[in-house]
PDB file of C-alpha atoms in Angstrom:
ATOM      1  CA  UNK A  27      82.691  19.039 -41.201  1.00 83.00           C
ATOM      2  CA  UNK A  28      79.324  21.115 -41.931  1.00 94.00           C
ATOM      3  CA  UNK A  29      76.362  19.550 -39.400  1.00 97.00           C
ATOM      4  CA  UNK A  30      73.881  17.562 -41.990  1.00 98.00           C
ATOM      5  CA  UNK A  31      70.001  17.183 -41.136  1.00 98.00           C
ATOM      6  CA  UNK A  32      67.030  15.341 -42.932  1.00 98.00           C
ATOM      7  CA  UNK A  33      64.446  17.691 -43.224  1.00 98.00           C
ATOM      8  CA  UNK A  34      61.021  15.982 -41.867  1.00 98.00           C
ATOM      9  CA  UNK A  35      58.562  16.638 -45.257  1.00 97.00           C
ATOM     10  CA  UNK A  36      59.336  12.546 -46.391  1.00 96.00           C
ATOM     11  CA  UNK A  37      57.291  11.369 -43.010  1.00 97.00           C
ATOM     12  CA  UNK A  38      55.014  14.703 -41.055  1.00 96.00           C
ATOM     13  CA  UNK A  39      53.735  18.065 -42.835  1.00 94.00           C
ATOM     14  CA  UNK A  40      51.965  18.455 -39.082  1.00 95.00           C
ATOM     15  CA  UNK A  41      54.691  17.148 -36.542  1.00 97.00           C
ATOM     16  CA  UNK A  42      51.759  15.331 -34.983  1.00 96.00           C
ATOM     17  CA  UNK A  43      52.358  11.793 -35.279  1.00 94.00           C
ATOM     18  CA  UNK A  44      54.717  10.066 -33.038  1.00 95.00           C
ATOM     19  CA  UNK A  45      58.114   9.966 -34.077  1.00 97.00           C
ATOM     20  CA  UNK A  46      60.119   9.432 -31.208  1.00 97.00           C
ATOM     21  CA  UNK A  47      61.532   5.902 -33.519  1.00 98.00           C
ATOM     22  CA  UNK A  48      62.339   8.232 -36.657  1.00 98.00           C
ATOM     23  CA  UNK A  49      64.329  10.488 -34.688  1.00 98.00           C
ATOM     24  CA  UNK A  50      66.420   7.404 -32.970  1.00 98.00           C
ATOM     25  CA  UNK A  51      67.102   6.466 -36.516  1.00 98.00           C
ATOM     26  CA  UNK A  52      68.192   9.376 -38.331  1.00 98.00           C
ATOM     27  CA  UNK A  53      70.668   9.925 -35.232  1.00 98.00           C
ATOM     28  CA  UNK A  54      72.104   6.261 -35.373  1.00 98.00           C
ATOM     29  CA  UNK A  55      72.204   6.905 -39.547  1.00 98.00           C
ATOM     30  CA  UNK A  56      74.713   9.346 -38.193  1.00 98.00           C
ATOM     31  CA  UNK A  57      72.102  12.625 -38.895  1.00 98.00           C
ATOM     32  CA  UNK A  58      73.253  15.574 -36.389  1.00 98.00           C
ATOM     33  CA  UNK A  59      70.224  17.323 -36.633  1.00 98.00           C
ATOM     34  CA  UNK A  60      66.086  17.251 -37.786  1.00 98.00           C
ATOM     35  CA  UNK A  61      64.400  20.270 -39.925  1.00 98.00           C
ATOM     36  CA  UNK A  62      61.386  20.214 -38.302  1.00 98.00           C
ATOM     37  CA  UNK A  63      57.630  21.951 -39.975  1.00 98.00           C
ATOM     38  CA  UNK A  64      55.968  24.702 -37.666  1.00 98.00           C
ATOM     39  CA  UNK A  65      52.864  25.771 -39.719  1.00 93.00           C
ATOM     40  CA  UNK A  66      50.386  25.016 -36.761  1.00 93.00           C
ATOM     41  CA  UNK A  67      51.938  27.081 -33.665  1.00 94.00           C
ATOM     42  CA  UNK A  68      49.823  27.542 -30.664  1.00 86.00           C
ATOM     43  CA  UNK A  69      50.758  23.971 -29.340  1.00 91.00           C
ATOM     44  CA  UNK A  70      53.530  25.491 -26.635  1.00 94.00           C
ATOM     45  CA  UNK A  71      53.625  21.428 -25.009  1.00 96.00           C
ATOM     46  CA  UNK A  72      54.039  20.058 -28.021  1.00 97.00           C
ATOM     47  CA  UNK A  73      57.032  21.712 -29.253  1.00 97.00           C
ATOM     48  CA  UNK A  74      58.493  21.332 -25.629  1.00 97.00           C
ATOM     49  CA  UNK A  75      57.697  17.792 -25.583  1.00 97.00           C
ATOM     50  CA  UNK A  76      59.494  17.297 -29.422  1.00 98.00           C
ATOM     51  CA  UNK A  77      62.381  18.911 -28.206  1.00 98.00           C
ATOM     52  CA  UNK A  78      62.787  17.194 -25.102  1.00 98.00           C
ATOM     53  CA  UNK A  79      62.539  13.242 -27.264  1.00 98.00           C
ATOM     54  CA  UNK A  80      65.497  15.144 -30.038  1.00 98.00           C
ATOM     55  CA  UNK A  81      67.635  15.732 -26.619  1.00 98.00           C
ATOM     56  CA  UNK A  82      66.882  12.169 -25.760  1.00 98.00           C
ATOM     57  CA  UNK A  83      68.686  11.307 -28.662  1.00 98.00           C
ATOM     58  CA  UNK A  84      70.967  13.607 -29.300  1.00 98.00           C
ATOM     59  CA  UNK A  85      69.645  15.495 -32.231  1.00 98.00           C
ATOM     60  CA  UNK A  86      70.062  19.100 -33.072  1.00 98.00           C
ATOM     61  CA  UNK A  87      66.832  21.353 -34.871  1.00 98.00           C
ATOM     62  CA  UNK A  88      66.315  23.923 -37.439  1.00 98.00           C
ATOM     63  CA  UNK A  89      62.665  24.844 -38.225  1.00 98.00           C
ATOM     64  CA  UNK A  90      61.380  25.962 -41.410  1.00 98.00           C
ATOM     65  CA  UNK A  91      57.530  27.590 -41.847  1.00 98.00           C
ATOM     66  CA  UNK A  92      55.500  29.329 -44.402  1.00 97.00           C
ATOM     67  CA  UNK A  93      52.635  31.459 -44.678  1.00 97.00           C
ATOM     68  CA  UNK A  94      49.481  31.190 -46.130  1.00 96.00           C
ATOM     69  CA  UNK A  95      47.268  33.593 -47.267  1.00 97.00           C
ATOM     70  CA  UNK A  96      45.204  34.197 -44.622  1.00 98.00           C
ATOM     71  CA  UNK A  97      48.573  35.264 -43.203  1.00 98.00           C
ATOM     72  CA  UNK A  98      50.409  36.789 -46.571  1.00 98.00           C
ATOM     73  CA  UNK A  99      52.859  40.183 -45.365  1.00 98.00           C
ATOM     74  CA  UNK A 100      52.529  41.342 -48.849  1.00 98.00           C
ATOM     75  CA  UNK A 101      48.701  41.749 -49.157  1.00 98.00           C
ATOM     76  CA  UNK A 102      47.274  44.960 -49.179  1.00 98.00           C
ATOM     77  CA  UNK A 103      44.912  44.031 -46.455  1.00 98.00           C
ATOM     78  CA  UNK A 104      47.383  45.400 -43.995  1.00 98.00           C
ATOM     79  CA  UNK A 105      44.661  43.279 -41.114  1.00 98.00           C
ATOM     80  CA  UNK A 106      45.993  40.189 -42.982  1.00 98.00           C
ATOM     81  CA  UNK A 107      49.561  41.596 -42.536  1.00 98.00           C
ATOM     82  CA  UNK A 108      49.435  41.647 -38.959  1.00 98.00           C
ATOM     83  CA  UNK A 109      48.206  38.595 -38.900  1.00 98.00           C
ATOM     84  CA  UNK A 110      51.217  37.124 -40.854  1.00 98.00           C
ATOM     85  CA  UNK A 111      53.235  39.258 -38.139  1.00 98.00           C
ATOM     86  CA  UNK A 112      51.291  37.662 -35.151  1.00 98.00           C
ATOM     87  CA  UNK A 113      51.762  33.827 -37.145  1.00 98.00           C
ATOM     88  CA  UNK A 114      55.311  34.507 -37.241  1.00 98.00           C
ATOM     89  CA  UNK A 115      56.079  35.390 -33.803  1.00 98.00           C
ATOM     90  CA  UNK A 116      53.928  32.316 -32.924  1.00 98.00           C
ATOM     91  CA  UNK A 117      56.374  30.114 -35.067  1.00 98.00           C
ATOM     92  CA  UNK A 118      59.369  31.755 -33.373  1.00 98.00           C
ATOM     93  CA  UNK A 119      57.754  31.066 -29.817  1.00 98.00           C
ATOM     94  CA  UNK A 120      57.691  27.652 -31.284  1.00 98.00           C
ATOM     95  CA  UNK A 121      60.671  27.369 -32.217  1.00 98.00           C
ATOM     96  CA  UNK A 122      62.747  29.081 -28.990  1.00 98.00           C
ATOM     97  CA  UNK A 123      60.824  26.268 -26.451  1.00 98.00           C
ATOM     98  CA  UNK A 124      62.115  22.810 -29.372  1.00 98.00           C
ATOM     99  CA  UNK A 125      65.620  24.456 -29.568  1.00 98.00           C
ATOM    100  CA  UNK A 126      65.919  25.289 -32.830  1.00 98.00           C
ATOM    101  CA  UNK A 127      68.321  28.795 -33.267  1.00 98.00           C
ATOM    102  CA  UNK A 128      67.160  29.030 -37.520  1.00 98.00           C
ATOM    103  CA  UNK A 129      63.954  29.398 -38.740  1.00 99.00           C
ATOM    104  CA  UNK A 130      64.127  29.079 -42.466  1.00 98.00           C
ATOM    105  CA  UNK A 131      61.338  29.248 -45.774  1.00 98.00           C
ATOM    106  CA  UNK A 132      59.396  31.534 -48.037  1.00 98.00           C
ATOM    107  CA  UNK A 133      58.059  33.147 -44.853  1.00 98.00           C
ATOM    108  CA  UNK A 134      57.633  36.946 -46.720  1.00 98.00           C
ATOM    109  CA  UNK A 135      54.660  36.014 -48.152  1.00 98.00           C
ATOM    110  CA  UNK A 136      52.329  33.892 -48.886  1.00 98.00           C
ATOM    111  CA  UNK A 137      53.036  30.538 -50.363  1.00 97.00           C
ATOM    112  CA  UNK A 138      51.539  29.929 -53.790  1.00 96.00           C
ATOM    113  CA  UNK A 139      49.924  33.283 -53.736  1.00 96.00           C
ATOM    114  CA  UNK A 140      49.470  35.166 -56.982  1.00 97.00           C
ATOM    115  CA  UNK A 141      48.017  38.189 -58.969  1.00 96.00           C
ATOM    116  CA  UNK A 142      49.571  37.491 -62.160  1.00 96.00           C
ATOM    117  CA  UNK A 143      51.838  40.512 -62.425  1.00 97.00           C
ATOM    118  CA  UNK A 144      55.803  41.372 -60.386  1.00 97.00           C
ATOM    119  CA  UNK A 145      55.758  42.295 -57.456  1.00 98.00           C
ATOM    120  CA  UNK A 146      54.937  45.831 -56.678  1.00 98.00           C
ATOM    121  CA  UNK A 147      56.941  48.612 -55.072  1.00 98.00           C
ATOM    122  CA  UNK A 148      54.348  48.210 -52.145  1.00 98.00           C
ATOM    123  CA  UNK A 149      54.410  44.579 -52.033  1.00 98.00           C
ATOM    124  CA  UNK A 150      57.990  44.826 -51.561  1.00 98.00           C
ATOM    125  CA  UNK A 151      57.895  47.513 -48.607  1.00 98.00           C
ATOM    126  CA  UNK A 152      54.960  45.964 -46.546  1.00 98.00           C
ATOM    127  CA  UNK A 153      57.296  42.549 -46.615  1.00 98.00           C
ATOM    128  CA  UNK A 154      60.512  44.174 -45.553  1.00 98.00           C
ATOM    129  CA  UNK A 155      58.747  46.386 -42.767  1.00 98.00           C
ATOM    130  CA  UNK A 156      56.876  43.424 -41.697  1.00 98.00           C
ATOM    131  CA  UNK A 157      59.804  41.008 -41.458  1.00 99.00           C
ATOM    132  CA  UNK A 158      61.686  43.942 -39.972  1.00 98.00           C
ATOM    133  CA  UNK A 159      59.348  43.869 -36.973  1.00 98.00           C
ATOM    134  CA  UNK A 160      59.440  39.933 -37.354  1.00 99.00           C
ATOM    135  CA  UNK A 161      63.204  39.886 -36.965  1.00 99.00           C
ATOM    136  CA  UNK A 162      63.361  42.271 -33.893  1.00 98.00           C
ATOM    137  CA  UNK A 163      60.951  39.581 -32.212  1.00 99.00           C
ATOM    138  CA  UNK A 164      63.054  36.614 -33.485  1.00 99.00           C
ATOM    139  CA  UNK A 165      65.994  38.259 -31.537  1.00 98.00           C
ATOM    140  CA  UNK A 166      64.323  38.621 -28.095  1.00 98.00           C
ATOM    141  CA  UNK A 167      63.755  35.159 -28.791  1.00 98.00           C
ATOM    142  CA  UNK A 168      67.645  33.505 -30.167  1.00 98.00           C
ATOM    143  CA  UNK A 169      66.087  32.503 -33.396  1.00 98.00           C
ATOM    144  CA  UNK A 170      67.625  33.448 -37.085  1.00 99.00           C
ATOM    145  CA  UNK A 171      65.329  34.060 -39.878  1.00 99.00           C
ATOM    146  CA  UNK A 172      66.410  32.846 -42.918  1.00 99.00           C
ATOM    147  CA  UNK A 173      64.538  33.726 -46.216  1.00 99.00           C
ATOM    148  CA  UNK A 174      64.733  31.116 -48.963  1.00 98.00           C
ATOM    149  CA  UNK A 175      63.735  32.025 -52.262  1.00 98.00           C
ATOM    150  CA  UNK A 176      61.544  29.799 -54.470  1.00 98.00           C
ATOM    151  CA  UNK A 177      61.113  29.410 -58.161  1.00 98.00           C
ATOM    152  CA  UNK A 178      58.015  31.559 -59.864  1.00 97.00           C
ATOM    153  CA  UNK A 179      55.830  28.603 -59.391  1.00 97.00           C
ATOM    154  CA  UNK A 180      55.532  29.482 -56.195  1.00 97.00           C
ATOM    155  CA  UNK A 181      56.030  32.744 -54.877  1.00 98.00           C
ATOM    156  CA  UNK A 182      56.827  35.667 -56.953  1.00 98.00           C
ATOM    157  CA  UNK A 183      58.524  38.438 -54.358  1.00 98.00           C
ATOM    158  CA  UNK A 184      61.631  36.388 -54.342  1.00 98.00           C
ATOM    159  CA  UNK A 185      62.575  33.550 -57.300  1.00 98.00           C
ATOM    160  CA  UNK A 186      66.371  34.379 -56.909  1.00 98.00           C
ATOM    161  CA  UNK A 187      69.901  35.038 -55.367  1.00 98.00           C
ATOM    162  CA  UNK A 188      69.985  38.496 -56.222  1.00 98.00           C
ATOM    163  CA  UNK A 189      66.141  39.462 -55.604  1.00 98.00           C
ATOM    164  CA  UNK A 190      67.089  37.465 -51.693  1.00 98.00           C
ATOM    165  CA  UNK A 191      70.658  39.489 -51.119  1.00 98.00           C
ATOM    166  CA  UNK A 192      68.554  42.462 -52.079  1.00 98.00           C
ATOM    167  CA  UNK A 193      65.962  41.598 -49.643  1.00 99.00           C
ATOM    168  CA  UNK A 194      68.143  40.431 -46.921  1.00 99.00           C
ATOM    169  CA  UNK A 195      70.062  44.095 -47.178  1.00 99.00           C
ATOM    170  CA  UNK A 196      66.445  46.194 -47.697  1.00 99.00           C
ATOM    171  CA  UNK A 197      65.423  44.505 -44.155  1.00 99.00           C
ATOM    172  CA  UNK A 198      69.223  45.475 -42.654  1.00 98.00           C
ATOM    173  CA  UNK A 199      68.996  43.259 -39.559  1.00 98.00           C
ATOM    174  CA  UNK A 200      71.239  40.745 -37.854  1.00 98.00           C
ATOM    175  CA  UNK A 201      68.593  38.188 -37.179  1.00 98.00           C
ATOM    176  CA  UNK A 202      67.172  38.364 -40.790  1.00 99.00           C
ATOM    177  CA  UNK A 203      69.791  36.042 -43.120  1.00 99.00           C
ATOM    178  CA  UNK A 204      69.738  33.479 -46.338  1.00 99.00           C
ATOM    179  CA  UNK A 205      68.809  30.578 -46.781  1.00 98.00           C
ATOM    180  CA  UNK A 206      69.690  28.274 -50.108  1.00 98.00           C
ATOM    181  CA  UNK A 207      67.777  25.781 -51.535  1.00 98.00           C
ATOM    182  CA  UNK A 208      69.278  23.370 -54.139  1.00 98.00           C
ATOM    183  CA  UNK A 209      66.028  22.536 -56.445  1.00 98.00           C
ATOM    184  CA  UNK A 210      65.248  26.461 -56.596  1.00 98.00           C
ATOM    185  CA  UNK A 211      68.792  27.176 -57.963  1.00 98.00           C
ATOM    186  CA  UNK A 212      68.199  24.458 -60.379  1.00 98.00           C
ATOM    187  CA  UNK A 213      64.831  26.303 -61.521  1.00 98.00           C
ATOM    188  CA  UNK A 214      65.648  29.393 -61.806  1.00 98.00           C
ATOM    189  CA  UNK A 215      69.072  30.605 -61.905  1.00 98.00           C
ATOM    190  CA  UNK A 216      71.845  30.782 -65.146  1.00 98.00           C
ATOM    191  CA  UNK A 217      74.675  29.112 -62.875  1.00 97.00           C
ATOM    192  CA  UNK A 218      73.768  27.587 -59.507  1.00 98.00           C
ATOM    193  CA  UNK A 219      77.545  28.425 -58.116  1.00 98.00           C
ATOM    194  CA  UNK A 220      77.209  31.721 -59.125  1.00 98.00           C
ATOM    195  CA  UNK A 221      74.164  32.374 -57.156  1.00 98.00           C
ATOM    196  CA  UNK A 222      75.238  30.525 -53.727  1.00 98.00           C
ATOM    197  CA  UNK A 223      78.671  32.916 -54.280  1.00 98.00           C
ATOM    198  CA  UNK A 224      76.212  35.996 -54.729  1.00 98.00           C
ATOM    199  CA  UNK A 225      74.248  34.422 -51.122  1.00 98.00           C
ATOM    200  CA  UNK A 226      77.143  33.863 -49.017  1.00 98.00           C
ATOM    201  CA  UNK A 227      77.817  36.763 -47.250  1.00 98.00           C
ATOM    202  CA  UNK A 228      74.490  36.363 -45.562  1.00 98.00           C
ATOM    203  CA  UNK A 229      74.171  32.461 -46.324  1.00 98.00           C
ATOM    204  CA  UNK A 230      73.282  30.810 -42.268  1.00 98.00           C
ATOM    205  CA  UNK A 231      71.082  27.691 -44.267  1.00 98.00           C
ATOM    206  CA  UNK A 232      71.738  25.257 -47.212  1.00 98.00           C
ATOM    207  CA  UNK A 233      68.843  22.674 -48.648  1.00 98.00           C
ATOM    208  CA  UNK A 234      70.329  19.905 -51.280  1.00 98.00           C
ATOM    209  CA  UNK A 235      67.090  19.082 -52.588  1.00 98.00           C
ATOM    210  CA  UNK A 236      67.281  17.135 -56.291  1.00 98.00           C
ATOM    211  CA  UNK A 237      65.914  18.559 -59.477  1.00 97.00           C
ATOM    212  CA  UNK A 238      62.832  15.594 -59.079  1.00 96.00           C
ATOM    213  CA  UNK A 239      62.429  16.270 -55.178  1.00 96.00           C
ATOM    214  CA  UNK A 240      64.255  12.566 -54.705  1.00 96.00           C
ATOM    215  CA  UNK A 241      67.554  11.224 -53.850  1.00 97.00           C
ATOM    216  CA  UNK A 242      70.226  13.874 -53.732  1.00 97.00           C
ATOM    217  CA  UNK A 243      72.995  13.022 -56.605  1.00 97.00           C
ATOM    218  CA  UNK A 244      70.865  10.727 -58.687  1.00 96.00           C
ATOM    219  CA  UNK A 245      69.117  13.758 -60.595  1.00 97.00           C
ATOM    220  CA  UNK A 246      70.474  16.212 -62.442  1.00 97.00           C
ATOM    221  CA  UNK A 247      71.419  19.104 -60.293  1.00 98.00           C
ATOM    222  CA  UNK A 248      75.392  20.314 -60.659  1.00 97.00           C
ATOM    223  CA  UNK A 249      76.387  19.172 -56.767  1.00 97.00           C
ATOM    224  CA  UNK A 250      79.667  19.260 -57.696  1.00 96.00           C
ATOM    225  CA  UNK A 251      79.519  22.732 -58.251  1.00 97.00           C
ATOM    226  CA  UNK A 252      77.588  23.229 -55.412  1.00 98.00           C
ATOM    227  CA  UNK A 253      79.998  21.635 -52.811  1.00 97.00           C
ATOM    228  CA  UNK A 254      82.458  23.485 -54.556  1.00 97.00           C
ATOM    229  CA  UNK A 255      81.288  26.462 -54.063  1.00 98.00           C
ATOM    230  CA  UNK A 256      80.860  25.940 -50.831  1.00 97.00           C
ATOM    231  CA  UNK A 257      83.955  24.613 -49.637  1.00 96.00           C
ATOM    232  CA  UNK A 258      85.100  27.724 -51.183  1.00 97.00           C
ATOM    233  CA  UNK A 259      83.303  30.200 -49.675  1.00 98.00           C
ATOM    234  CA  UNK A 260      84.346  28.475 -46.235  1.00 97.00           C
ATOM    235  CA  UNK A 261      80.338  28.010 -45.426  1.00 98.00           C
ATOM    236  CA  UNK A 262      80.348  25.773 -42.032  1.00 97.00           C
ATOM    237  CA  UNK A 263      76.609  26.167 -41.431  1.00 98.00           C
ATOM    238  CA  UNK A 264      74.081  23.228 -41.321  1.00 98.00           C
ATOM    239  CA  UNK A 265      73.170  21.495 -44.359  1.00 98.00           C
ATOM    240  CA  UNK A 266      69.528  19.625 -44.514  1.00 98.00           C
ATOM    241  CA  UNK A 267      68.189  17.073 -47.365  1.00 98.00           C
ATOM    242  CA  UNK A 268      65.054  17.997 -48.526  1.00 98.00           C
ATOM    243  CA  UNK A 269      62.778  15.684 -49.900  1.00 97.00           C
ATOM    244  CA  UNK A 270      59.040  14.992 -50.454  1.00 95.00           C
ATOM    245  CA  UNK A 271      57.811  11.905 -51.744  1.00 93.00           C
ATOM    246  CA  UNK A 272      53.512  10.435 -51.674  1.00 91.00           C
ATOM    247  CA  UNK A 273      52.963  10.779 -48.363  1.00 89.00           C
ATOM    248  CA  UNK A 274      51.987  12.853 -46.431  1.00 90.00           C
ATOM    249  CA  UNK A 275      48.882  12.908 -49.227  1.00 91.00           C
ATOM    250  CA  UNK A 276      48.272  16.761 -48.512  1.00 90.00           C
ATOM    251  CA  UNK A 277      52.255  17.612 -48.946  1.00 90.00           C
ATOM    252  CA  UNK A 278      52.460  15.205 -52.309  1.00 91.00           C
ATOM    253  CA  UNK A 279      49.637  16.954 -53.510  1.00 92.00           C
ATOM    254  CA  UNK A 280      51.276  20.544 -53.291  1.00 89.00           C
ATOM    255  CA  UNK A 281      54.434  19.726 -54.245  1.00 90.00           C
ATOM    256  CA  UNK A 282      52.928  17.725 -57.060  1.00 91.00           C
ATOM    257  CA  UNK A 283      54.640  14.311 -56.414  1.00 91.00           C
ATOM    258  CA  UNK A 284      52.551  11.962 -58.803  1.00 90.00           C
ATOM    259  CA  UNK A 285      54.894   9.137 -58.660  1.00 89.00           C
ATOM    260  CA  UNK A 286      57.233   7.111 -56.117  1.00 86.00           C
ATOM    261  CA  UNK A 287      60.236   8.878 -56.266  1.00 88.00           C
ATOM    262  CA  UNK A 288      62.454   6.318 -53.754  1.00 93.00           C
ATOM    263  CA  UNK A 289      62.393   3.052 -51.777  1.00 93.00           C
ATOM    264  CA  UNK A 290      61.796   4.891 -47.898  1.00 96.00           C
ATOM    265  CA  UNK A 291      62.100   7.513 -46.538  1.00 97.00           C
ATOM    266  CA  UNK A 292      64.522   5.448 -44.564  1.00 98.00           C
ATOM    267  CA  UNK A 293      66.678   4.643 -47.313  1.00 97.00           C
ATOM    268  CA  UNK A 294      66.823   8.176 -49.176  1.00 97.00           C
ATOM    269  CA  UNK A 295      67.741   9.463 -45.943  1.00 98.00           C
ATOM    270  CA  UNK A 296      70.627   7.060 -45.330  1.00 98.00           C
ATOM    271  CA  UNK A 297      71.616   7.321 -49.260  1.00 98.00           C
ATOM    272  CA  UNK A 298      71.532  11.256 -49.320  1.00 98.00           C
ATOM    273  CA  UNK A 299      73.530  11.563 -45.878  1.00 98.00           C
ATOM    274  CA  UNK A 300      75.922   8.841 -47.254  1.00 98.00           C
ATOM    275  CA  UNK A 301      76.563  11.180 -50.672  1.00 98.00           C
ATOM    276  CA  UNK A 302      76.905  14.515 -48.743  1.00 97.00           C
ATOM    277  CA  UNK A 303      79.678  13.417 -46.905  1.00 95.00           C
ATOM    278  CA  UNK A 304      81.557  11.767 -49.906  1.00 95.00           C
ATOM    279  CA  UNK A 305      80.930  15.190 -51.786  1.00 93.00           C
ATOM    280  CA  UNK A 306      82.367  17.065 -48.679  1.00 81.00           C
ATOM    281  CA  UNK A 307      85.403  14.937 -47.916  1.00 76.00           C
ATOM    282  CA  UNK A 308      86.243  15.516 -51.865  1.00 76.00           C
ATOM    283  CA  UNK A 309      85.959  18.542 -51.221  1.00 63.00           C
ATOM    284  CA  UNK A 310      88.205  18.158 -48.397  1.00 53.00           C
ATOM    285  CA  UNK A 311      91.053  15.841 -50.079  1.00 53.00           C
ATOM    286  CA  UNK A 312      91.255  18.074 -53.886  1.00 56.00           C
ATOM    287  CA  UNK A 313      91.466  21.351 -51.545  1.00 52.00           C
ATOM    288  CA  UNK A 314      94.817  19.435 -49.600  1.00 49.00           C
ATOM    289  CA  UNK A 315      95.886  17.936 -52.674  1.00 52.00           C
ATOM    290  CA  UNK A 316      95.904  21.654 -54.710  1.00 51.00           C
ATOM    291  CA  UNK A 317      97.519  23.493 -51.670  1.00 49.00           C
ATOM    292  CA  UNK A 318     100.952  20.436 -51.657  1.00 50.00           C
ATOM    293  CA  UNK A 319     100.580  21.209 -55.496  1.00 44.00           C
ATOM    294  CA  UNK A 320     100.964  25.248 -54.568  1.00 47.00           C
ATOM    295  CA  UNK A 321     103.252  24.602 -51.863  1.00 52.00           C
ATOM    296  CA  UNK A 322     105.580  22.402 -54.258  1.00 50.00           C
TER     297      UNK A 322
END
């Protein structure tokens, strides 16, 4: 059974709030880990404390991050690219002290930074070269980078599974792998299942996210296909729920959430976990019935 986690974005963007109670709630609810944003590295004491809180309640942890304009790995300005490399190394330091073995996200380019044109060969090469250096550093800290492609409204470097696989293969480093988010795939792919199969050789992290960013299973993402393919490819890695709500306000503005999509973050977490577990159980039962029919 895959370990299932909850992204903290429905509670916080900074991890500066007191979250011990939320961690305890998620553990009681049956989650195995939390996915925490690390966007402002540097305060090692803060991330050490969060790691200790998670250990106390018995929750694992993964991390996510992105890069803004000042850390854009495809900037034509070499000093900006270097700043991005330095920033990501600092994020990796925080991952190490908090205990996160995976850092996922669209960190290969500046988030929502556009030129109005397709990515150039230079931009591609700048990102690949930078990411190789970051992956080298991540390896020394025991952290695996899981690059996540986004939809066309949030990036232009990697917007589909084919792009992502080509990128991972270009970086060519064991600590640079792939993450898959059903929200972006639902927008960009012809077939979500086929896209997931494309990523399979490098897949280390999956985010379950509904088409409207609300409770998984309540929208129109083809999760039947998603979980069937995860079973077929024998994916045993972590699965995290990612959703967005009206709070925190700065994140709601960035993700264009203008109306409430669920009763509460806690209810979303409970319902989302139940949905994932039911889908996983159904896939296992279906595979067993298929084996029985073949044997007979």
